[in-house]
Amino acid sequence: RKEVEQDPGPFNVPEGATVAFNCTYSNSASQSFFWYRQDCRKEPKLLMSVYSSGNEDGRFTAQLNRASQYISLLIRDSKLSDSATYLCVVNGGNTGFQKLVFGTGTRLLVSP
Amino acid sequence: EAQVTQNPRYLITVTGKKLTVTCSQNMNHEYMSWYRQDPGLGLRQIYYSMNVEVTDKGDVPEGYKVSRKEKRNFPLILESPSPNQTSLYFCASRGYANTGELFFGEGSRLTVL
């Protein structure tokens, strides 16, 4: 089983739609969780950290479910510019930030 | 401007010809790391460095070397490249005070024939 698993997609949605991605992780000792965004052929960039209580940043909401070992990302009112690959990132158990494990990403395509 | 700079951005080489991919950051970050990204496999860590003269293996270190003689630089060395090292390589850095955010370079696309 992969340490971090994501549905590769692509998710094709129209502008204005709400879309959600899930990501599961296998290491129950993991403490830190992130969503990164990667545009085609570009470097990944941090989108948001994921906190235990859930957190929101504008149109983006991240949730953590420790019992089921998954995190989610909800994007409301999708924009064309949201088209990208979203990477789920989890720290490797008790390694702090030394070892961040990246999922393979979920591709989102927002169409007019 | 705060950034991580990698060179070369694109390189085509032949099996066995030693090459070095440079990485430099201007943010005074202690932590630096190299990743490779392959279709279906995501980003995998090659080596990382917690500080000057301190390096450690990641998940896929075979065929690679690194050094950290200065805080700002973390070169990736392929002593004898092979075709299975054809990949997109990213260097990243992070400061200890940071929440865990990695700052990535723009990537180096390497093809080994």
PDB file of C-alpha atoms in Angstrom:
ATOM      1  CA  ARG A   1       0.000   0.000   0.000  1.00  0.00           C
ATOM      2  CA  LYS A   2       1.321   3.440  -0.909  1.00  0.00           C
ATOM      3  CA  GLU A   3       2.011   5.808   1.977  1.00  0.00           C
ATOM      4  CA  VAL A   4      -0.162   8.483   0.399  1.00  0.00           C
ATOM      5  CA  GLU A   5      -2.859   7.671  -2.137  1.00  0.00           C
ATOM      6  CA  GLN A   6      -4.872   9.967  -4.330  1.00  0.00           C
ATOM      7  CA  ASP A   7      -7.326   9.499  -7.161  1.00  0.00           C
ATOM      8  CA  PRO A   8      -5.335  10.671 -10.207  1.00  0.00           C
ATOM      9  CA  GLY A   9      -8.432  12.030 -11.967  1.00  0.00           C
ATOM     10  CA  PRO A  10      -8.756  14.025 -14.073  1.00  0.00           C
ATOM     11  CA  PHE A  11     -11.728  15.724 -12.542  1.00  0.00           C
ATOM     12  CA  ASN A  12     -13.485  17.694 -15.276  1.00  0.00           C
ATOM     13  CA  VAL A  13     -15.773  20.374 -13.879  1.00  0.00           C
ATOM     14  CA  PRO A  14     -17.430  23.510 -15.246  1.00  0.00           C
ATOM     15  CA  GLU A  15     -16.631  26.937 -13.924  1.00  0.00           C
ATOM     16  CA  GLY A  16     -18.501  27.665 -10.724  1.00  0.00           C
ATOM     17  CA  ALA A  17     -18.740  24.046  -9.665  1.00  0.00           C
ATOM     18  CA  THR A  18     -17.728  22.670  -6.301  1.00  0.00           C
ATOM     19  CA  VAL A  19     -15.229  19.835  -6.375  1.00  0.00           C
ATOM     20  CA  ALA A  20     -13.685  17.725  -3.633  1.00  0.00           C
ATOM     21  CA  PHE A  21     -10.578  15.572  -3.526  1.00  0.00           C
ATOM     22  CA  ASN A  22      -9.691  12.976  -0.959  1.00  0.00           C
ATOM     23  CA  CYS A  23      -6.337  11.580   0.014  1.00  0.00           C
ATOM     24  CA  THR A  24      -5.601   8.633   2.286  1.00  0.00           C
ATOM     25  CA  TYR A  25      -2.392   8.039   4.217  1.00  0.00           C
ATOM     26  CA  SER A  26      -1.109   4.847   5.765  1.00  0.00           C
ATOM     27  CA  ASN A  27       1.116   6.020   8.619  1.00  0.00           C
ATOM     28  CA  SER A  28      -1.031   6.633  11.685  1.00  0.00           C
ATOM     29  CA  ALA A  29       1.881   8.485  13.326  1.00  0.00           C
ATOM     30  CA  SER A  30       1.800  11.253  10.712  1.00  0.00           C
ATOM     31  CA  GLN A  31       1.290  14.659  12.270  1.00  0.00           C
ATOM     32  CA  SER A  32       1.468  17.212   9.481  1.00  0.00           C
ATOM     33  CA  PHE A  33      -0.603  17.464   6.349  1.00  0.00           C
ATOM     34  CA  PHE A  34      -0.547  19.781   3.384  1.00  0.00           C
ATOM     35  CA  TRP A  35      -2.043  20.405  -0.005  1.00  0.00           C
ATOM     36  CA  TYR A  36       0.312  21.593  -2.724  1.00  0.00           C
ATOM     37  CA  ARG A  37      -0.643  22.793  -6.168  1.00  0.00           C
ATOM     38  CA  GLN A  38       1.409  21.990  -9.265  1.00  0.00           C
ATOM     39  CA  ASP A  39       0.782  23.582 -12.626  1.00  0.00           C
ATOM     40  CA  CYS A  40       1.805  21.676 -15.730  1.00  0.00           C
ATOM     41  CA  ARG A  41       5.616  21.342 -15.934  1.00  0.00           C
ATOM     42  CA  LYS A  42       6.074  23.746 -13.026  1.00  0.00           C
ATOM     43  CA  GLU A  43       7.275  23.379  -9.467  1.00  0.00           C
ATOM     44  CA  PRO A  44       4.851  22.491  -6.659  1.00  0.00           C
ATOM     45  CA  LYS A  45       3.722  25.319  -4.416  1.00  0.00           C
ATOM     46  CA  LEU A  46       2.065  25.166  -1.035  1.00  0.00           C
ATOM     47  CA  LEU A  47      -1.675  25.721  -1.274  1.00  0.00           C
ATOM     48  CA  MET A  48      -2.544  25.239   2.371  1.00  0.00           C
ATOM     49  CA  SER A  49      -1.685  23.342   5.503  1.00  0.00           C
ATOM     50  CA  VAL A  50      -4.350  21.068   6.975  1.00  0.00           C
ATOM     51  CA  TYR A  51      -5.163  21.465  10.643  1.00  0.00           C
ATOM     52  CA  SER A  52      -6.979  19.043  12.918  1.00  0.00           C
ATOM     53  CA  SER A  53      -9.967  21.329  13.265  1.00  0.00           C
ATOM     54  CA  GLY A  54     -10.187  21.918   9.534  1.00  0.00           C
ATOM     55  CA  ASN A  55      -9.347  25.210   7.922  1.00  0.00           C
ATOM     56  CA  GLU A  56     -10.540  27.475   5.190  1.00  0.00           C
ATOM     57  CA  ASP A  57      -8.754  29.881   2.883  1.00  0.00           C
ATOM     58  CA  GLY A  58     -11.151  31.719   0.623  1.00  0.00           C
ATOM     59  CA  ARG A  59     -12.746  29.185  -1.717  1.00  0.00           C
ATOM     60  CA  PHE A  60     -10.600  26.348  -0.392  1.00  0.00           C
ATOM     61  CA  THR A  61     -11.424  24.189   2.625  1.00  0.00           C
ATOM     62  CA  ALA A  62      -9.224  21.440   3.994  1.00  0.00           C
ATOM     63  CA  GLN A  63     -10.342  18.746   6.417  1.00  0.00           C
ATOM     64  CA  LEU A  64      -8.500  16.058   8.343  1.00  0.00           C
ATOM     65  CA  ASN A  65     -10.021  12.800   9.553  1.00  0.00           C
ATOM     66  CA  ARG A  66      -7.441  11.053  11.733  1.00  0.00           C
ATOM     67  CA  ALA A  67      -9.663   8.096  12.569  1.00  0.00           C
ATOM     68  CA  SER A  68     -10.041   7.171   8.926  1.00  0.00           C
ATOM     69  CA  GLN A  69      -6.636   8.557   7.945  1.00  0.00           C
ATOM     70  CA  TYR A  70      -7.692  10.808   5.162  1.00  0.00           C
ATOM     71  CA  ILE A  71      -7.586  14.460   4.291  1.00  0.00           C
ATOM     72  CA  SER A  72      -9.779  16.318   1.883  1.00  0.00           C
ATOM     73  CA  LEU A  73      -9.718  19.486  -0.175  1.00  0.00           C
ATOM     74  CA  LEU A  74     -12.899  21.251  -1.213  1.00  0.00           C
ATOM     75  CA  ILE A  75     -12.842  23.930  -3.876  1.00  0.00           C
ATOM     76  CA  ARG A  76     -15.943  26.072  -4.213  1.00  0.00           C
ATOM     77  CA  ASP A  77     -16.880  28.246  -7.177  1.00  0.00           C
ATOM     78  CA  SER A  78     -14.155  26.748  -9.381  1.00  0.00           C
ATOM     79  CA  LYS A  79     -12.223  29.112 -11.639  1.00  0.00           C
ATOM     80  CA  LEU A  80     -10.430  28.330 -14.874  1.00  0.00           C
ATOM     81  CA  SER A  81      -7.218  29.212 -13.057  1.00  0.00           C
ATOM     82  CA  ASP A  82      -7.812  26.381 -10.581  1.00  0.00           C
ATOM     83  CA  SER A  83      -6.889  23.889 -13.321  1.00  0.00           C
ATOM     84  CA  ALA A  84      -3.801  22.154 -11.972  1.00  0.00           C
ATOM     85  CA  THR A  85      -2.651  19.025 -10.194  1.00  0.00           C
ATOM     86  CA  TYR A  86      -3.247  18.959  -6.447  1.00  0.00           C
ATOM     87  CA  LEU A  87      -0.708  17.060  -4.390  1.00  0.00           C
ATOM     88  CA  CYS A  88      -1.499  15.635  -0.990  1.00  0.00           C
ATOM     89  CA  VAL A  89       1.561  15.754   1.280  1.00  0.00           C
ATOM     90  CA  VAL A  90       2.012  14.025   4.613  1.00  0.00           C
ATOM     91  CA  ASN A  91       4.987  13.951   6.947  1.00  0.00           C
ATOM     92  CA  GLY A  92       6.449  10.504   7.441  1.00  0.00           C
ATOM     93  CA  GLY A  93       5.366   9.679  10.968  1.00  0.00           C
ATOM     94  CA  ASN A  94       7.753  10.890  13.645  1.00  0.00           C
ATOM     95  CA  THR A  95      10.266  12.386  11.240  1.00  0.00           C
ATOM     96  CA  GLY A  96       9.020  15.924  11.638  1.00  0.00           C
ATOM     97  CA  PHE A  97       9.440  17.723   8.335  1.00  0.00           C
ATOM     98  CA  GLN A  98      12.516  15.779   7.294  1.00  0.00           C
ATOM     99  CA  LYS A  99      10.482  13.347   5.284  1.00  0.00           C
ATOM    100  CA  LEU A 100       7.465  14.679   3.484  1.00  0.00           C
ATOM    101  CA  VAL A 101       5.698  12.039   1.421  1.00  0.00           C
ATOM    102  CA  PHE A 102       3.954  13.280  -1.699  1.00  0.00           C
ATOM    103  CA  GLY A 103       0.929  11.700  -3.306  1.00  0.00           C
ATOM    104  CA  THR A 104       0.936  11.325  -7.069  1.00  0.00           C
ATOM    105  CA  GLY A 105      -1.609  14.103  -7.403  1.00  0.00           C
ATOM    106  CA  THR A 106      -5.158  14.657  -8.560  1.00  0.00           C
ATOM    107  CA  ARG A 107      -5.584  16.537 -11.799  1.00  0.00           C
ATOM    108  CA  LEU A 108      -8.346  19.139 -12.023  1.00  0.00           C
ATOM    109  CA  LEU A 109      -9.599  20.590 -15.289  1.00  0.00           C
ATOM    110  CA  VAL A 110     -12.029  23.494 -15.050  1.00  0.00           C
ATOM    111  CA  SER A 111     -13.801  24.303 -18.295  1.00  0.00           C
ATOM    112  CA  PRO A 112     -15.757  27.420 -19.358  1.00  0.00           C
TER     113      PRO A 112
ATOM    114  CA  GLU B   1      13.490  37.985  -4.578  1.00  0.00           C
ATOM    115  CA  ALA B   2      13.440  34.829  -2.454  1.00  0.00           C
ATOM    116  CA  GLN B   3      14.080  31.856  -4.661  1.00  0.00           C
ATOM    117  CA  VAL B   4      15.596  28.472  -5.276  1.00  0.00           C
ATOM    118  CA  THR B   5      17.618  28.321  -8.479  1.00  0.00           C
ATOM    119  CA  GLN B   6      18.479  25.143 -10.339  1.00  0.00           C
ATOM    120  CA  ASN B   7      20.773  24.667 -13.311  1.00  0.00           C
ATOM    121  CA  PRO B   8      20.603  23.382 -15.913  1.00  0.00           C
ATOM    122  CA  ARG B   9      16.878  23.500 -16.524  1.00  0.00           C
ATOM    123  CA  TYR B  10      17.112  21.053 -19.412  1.00  0.00           C
ATOM    124  CA  LEU B  11      19.838  18.570 -20.225  1.00  0.00           C
ATOM    125  CA  ILE B  12      20.242  15.673 -22.609  1.00  0.00           C
ATOM    126  CA  THR B  13      23.260  13.511 -21.932  1.00  0.00           C
ATOM    127  CA  VAL B  14      24.574  10.021 -22.578  1.00  0.00           C
ATOM    128  CA  THR B  15      24.991   7.045 -20.295  1.00  0.00           C
ATOM    129  CA  GLY B  16      28.051   7.258 -18.087  1.00  0.00           C
ATOM    130  CA  LYS B  17      28.865  10.924 -18.563  1.00  0.00           C
ATOM    131  CA  LYS B  18      29.111  12.523 -15.140  1.00  0.00           C
ATOM    132  CA  LEU B  19      26.913  15.514 -14.543  1.00  0.00           C
ATOM    133  CA  THR B  20      26.035  17.920 -11.765  1.00  0.00           C
ATOM    134  CA  VAL B  21      22.777  19.749 -11.242  1.00  0.00           C
ATOM    135  CA  THR B  22      23.314  22.825  -9.121  1.00  0.00           C
ATOM    136  CA  CYS B  23      20.869  24.209  -6.599  1.00  0.00           C
ATOM    137  CA  SER B  24      21.155  27.481  -4.760  1.00  0.00           C
ATOM    138  CA  GLN B  25      18.796  29.252  -2.363  1.00  0.00           C
ATOM    139  CA  ASN B  26      18.962  32.830  -1.084  1.00  0.00           C
ATOM    140  CA  MET B  27      16.641  32.461   1.912  1.00  0.00           C
ATOM    141  CA  ASN B  28      19.256  31.307   4.430  1.00  0.00           C
ATOM    142  CA  HIS B  29      17.375  28.036   4.830  1.00  0.00           C
ATOM    143  CA  GLU B  30      18.959  25.229   6.803  1.00  0.00           C
ATOM    144  CA  TYR B  31      17.091  22.370   5.163  1.00  0.00           C
ATOM    145  CA  MET B  32      17.482  21.435   1.511  1.00  0.00           C
ATOM    146  CA  SER B  33      16.310  18.414  -0.421  1.00  0.00           C
ATOM    147  CA  TRP B  34      16.304  16.826  -3.859  1.00  0.00           C
ATOM    148  CA  TYR B  35      13.309  15.083  -5.420  1.00  0.00           C
ATOM    149  CA  ARG B  36      12.662  13.353  -8.665  1.00  0.00           C
ATOM    150  CA  GLN B  37       9.230  13.266 -10.254  1.00  0.00           C
ATOM    151  CA  ASP B  38       8.140  10.484 -12.563  1.00  0.00           C
ATOM    152  CA  PRO B  39       4.696   9.791 -14.074  1.00  0.00           C
ATOM    153  CA  GLY B  40       2.570   7.663 -11.772  1.00  0.00           C
ATOM    154  CA  LEU B  41       5.170   7.755  -8.990  1.00  0.00           C
ATOM    155  CA  GLY B  42       4.904  11.311  -7.767  1.00  0.00           C
ATOM    156  CA  LEU B  43       7.718  13.171  -6.088  1.00  0.00           C
ATOM    157  CA  ARG B  44      10.284  10.926  -4.425  1.00  0.00           C
ATOM    158  CA  GLN B  45      13.019  12.186  -2.159  1.00  0.00           C
ATOM    159  CA  ILE B  46      16.590  11.446  -3.240  1.00  0.00           C
ATOM    160  CA  TYR B  47      18.701  13.115  -0.552  1.00  0.00           C
ATOM    161  CA  TYR B  48      18.208  15.819   2.021  1.00  0.00           C
ATOM    162  CA  SER B  49      20.402  18.006   4.174  1.00  0.00           C
ATOM    163  CA  MET B  50      19.528  19.404   7.579  1.00  0.00           C
ATOM    164  CA  ASN B  51      22.445  21.833   7.533  1.00  0.00           C
ATOM    165  CA  VAL B  52      25.994  22.377   6.277  1.00  0.00           C
ATOM    166  CA  GLU B  53      27.970  19.129   6.140  1.00  0.00           C
ATOM    167  CA  VAL B  54      24.910  17.114   7.173  1.00  0.00           C
ATOM    168  CA  THR B  55      23.291  14.998   4.463  1.00  0.00           C
ATOM    169  CA  ASP B  56      21.116  11.910   4.538  1.00  0.00           C
ATOM    170  CA  LYS B  57      19.513   9.492   2.129  1.00  0.00           C
ATOM    171  CA  GLY B  58      15.940   9.798   1.055  1.00  0.00           C
ATOM    172  CA  ASP B  59      13.877   7.065  -0.544  1.00  0.00           C
ATOM    173  CA  VAL B  60      15.741   6.715  -3.855  1.00  0.00           C
ATOM    174  CA  PRO B  61      19.432   7.632  -3.320  1.00  0.00           C
ATOM    175  CA  GLU B  62      20.991   4.977  -5.552  1.00  0.00           C
ATOM    176  CA  GLY B  63      23.084   6.470  -8.339  1.00  0.00           C
ATOM    177  CA  TYR B  64      23.212   9.941  -6.803  1.00  0.00           C
ATOM    178  CA  LYS B  65      25.568  11.905  -4.592  1.00  0.00           C
ATOM    179  CA  VAL B  66      25.170  15.245  -2.873  1.00  0.00           C
ATOM    180  CA  SER B  67      27.294  17.638  -0.894  1.00  0.00           C
ATOM    181  CA  ARG B  68      26.533  20.574   1.371  1.00  0.00           C
ATOM    182  CA  LYS B  69      29.691  22.617   1.817  1.00  0.00           C
ATOM    183  CA  GLU B  70      27.843  25.906   2.025  1.00  0.00           C
ATOM    184  CA  LYS B  71      24.439  26.710   3.388  1.00  0.00           C
ATOM    185  CA  ARG B  72      23.087  28.117   0.157  1.00  0.00           C
ATOM    186  CA  ASN B  73      24.222  25.356  -2.241  1.00  0.00           C
ATOM    187  CA  PHE B  74      23.194  21.727  -2.535  1.00  0.00           C
ATOM    188  CA  PRO B  75      24.392  20.169  -5.805  1.00  0.00           C
ATOM    189  CA  LEU B  76      23.135  16.814  -7.060  1.00  0.00           C
ATOM    190  CA  ILE B  77      25.785  14.662  -8.705  1.00  0.00           C
ATOM    191  CA  LEU B  78      25.181  11.785 -11.078  1.00  0.00           C
ATOM    192  CA  GLU B  79      28.553  10.040 -11.324  1.00  0.00           C
ATOM    193  CA  SER B  80      27.522   7.625 -14.069  1.00  0.00           C
ATOM    194  CA  PRO B  81      24.038   8.462 -15.327  1.00  0.00           C
ATOM    195  CA  SER B  82      21.828   5.707 -16.673  1.00  0.00           C
ATOM    196  CA  PRO B  83      18.586   5.902 -18.693  1.00  0.00           C
ATOM    197  CA  ASN B  84      16.494   5.109 -15.597  1.00  0.00           C
ATOM    198  CA  GLN B  85      17.631   8.431 -14.173  1.00  0.00           C
ATOM    199  CA  THR B  86      15.752  10.258 -16.906  1.00  0.00           C
ATOM    200  CA  SER B  87      13.367  12.347 -14.880  1.00  0.00           C
ATOM    201  CA  LEU B  88      12.260  15.778 -13.704  1.00  0.00           C
ATOM    202  CA  TYR B  89      14.336  16.861 -10.729  1.00  0.00           C
ATOM    203  CA  PHE B  90      13.360  19.425  -8.119  1.00  0.00           C
ATOM    204  CA  CYS B  91      15.452  21.022  -5.443  1.00  0.00           C
ATOM    205  CA  ALA B  92      13.654  22.434  -2.410  1.00  0.00           C
ATOM    206  CA  SER B  93      14.514  24.301   0.763  1.00  0.00           C
ATOM    207  CA  ARG B  94      12.870  25.121   4.068  1.00  0.00           C
ATOM    208  CA  GLY B  95      13.770  27.145   7.127  1.00  0.00           C
ATOM    209  CA  TYR B  96      13.404  25.592  10.586  1.00  0.00           C
ATOM    210  CA  ALA B  97      11.054  28.278  11.714  1.00  0.00           C
ATOM    211  CA  ASN B  98       8.786  27.397   8.861  1.00  0.00           C
ATOM    212  CA  THR B  99       5.577  25.403   9.235  1.00  0.00           C
ATOM    213  CA  GLY B 100       6.838  22.794   6.828  1.00  0.00           C
ATOM    214  CA  GLU B 101       6.431  24.681   3.574  1.00  0.00           C
ATOM    215  CA  LEU B 102       8.949  23.644   0.963  1.00  0.00           C
ATOM    216  CA  PHE B 103      10.161  26.182  -1.579  1.00  0.00           C
ATOM    217  CA  PHE B 104      10.943  24.481  -4.854  1.00  0.00           C
ATOM    218  CA  GLY B 105      13.198  25.372  -7.710  1.00  0.00           C
ATOM    219  CA  GLU B 106      11.740  25.419 -11.202  1.00  0.00           C
ATOM    220  CA  GLY B 107      12.924  21.923 -11.959  1.00  0.00           C
ATOM    221  CA  SER B 108      15.574  20.326 -14.133  1.00  0.00           C
ATOM    222  CA  ARG B 109      14.462  17.974 -16.876  1.00  0.00           C
ATOM    223  CA  LEU B 110      17.166  15.403 -17.470  1.00  0.00           C
ATOM    224  CA  THR B 111      17.259  12.895 -20.310  1.00  0.00           C
ATOM    225  CA  VAL B 112      19.897  10.149 -20.313  1.00  0.00           C
ATOM    226  CA  LEU B 113      20.309   8.357 -23.646  1.00  0.00           C
TER     227      LEU B 113
END
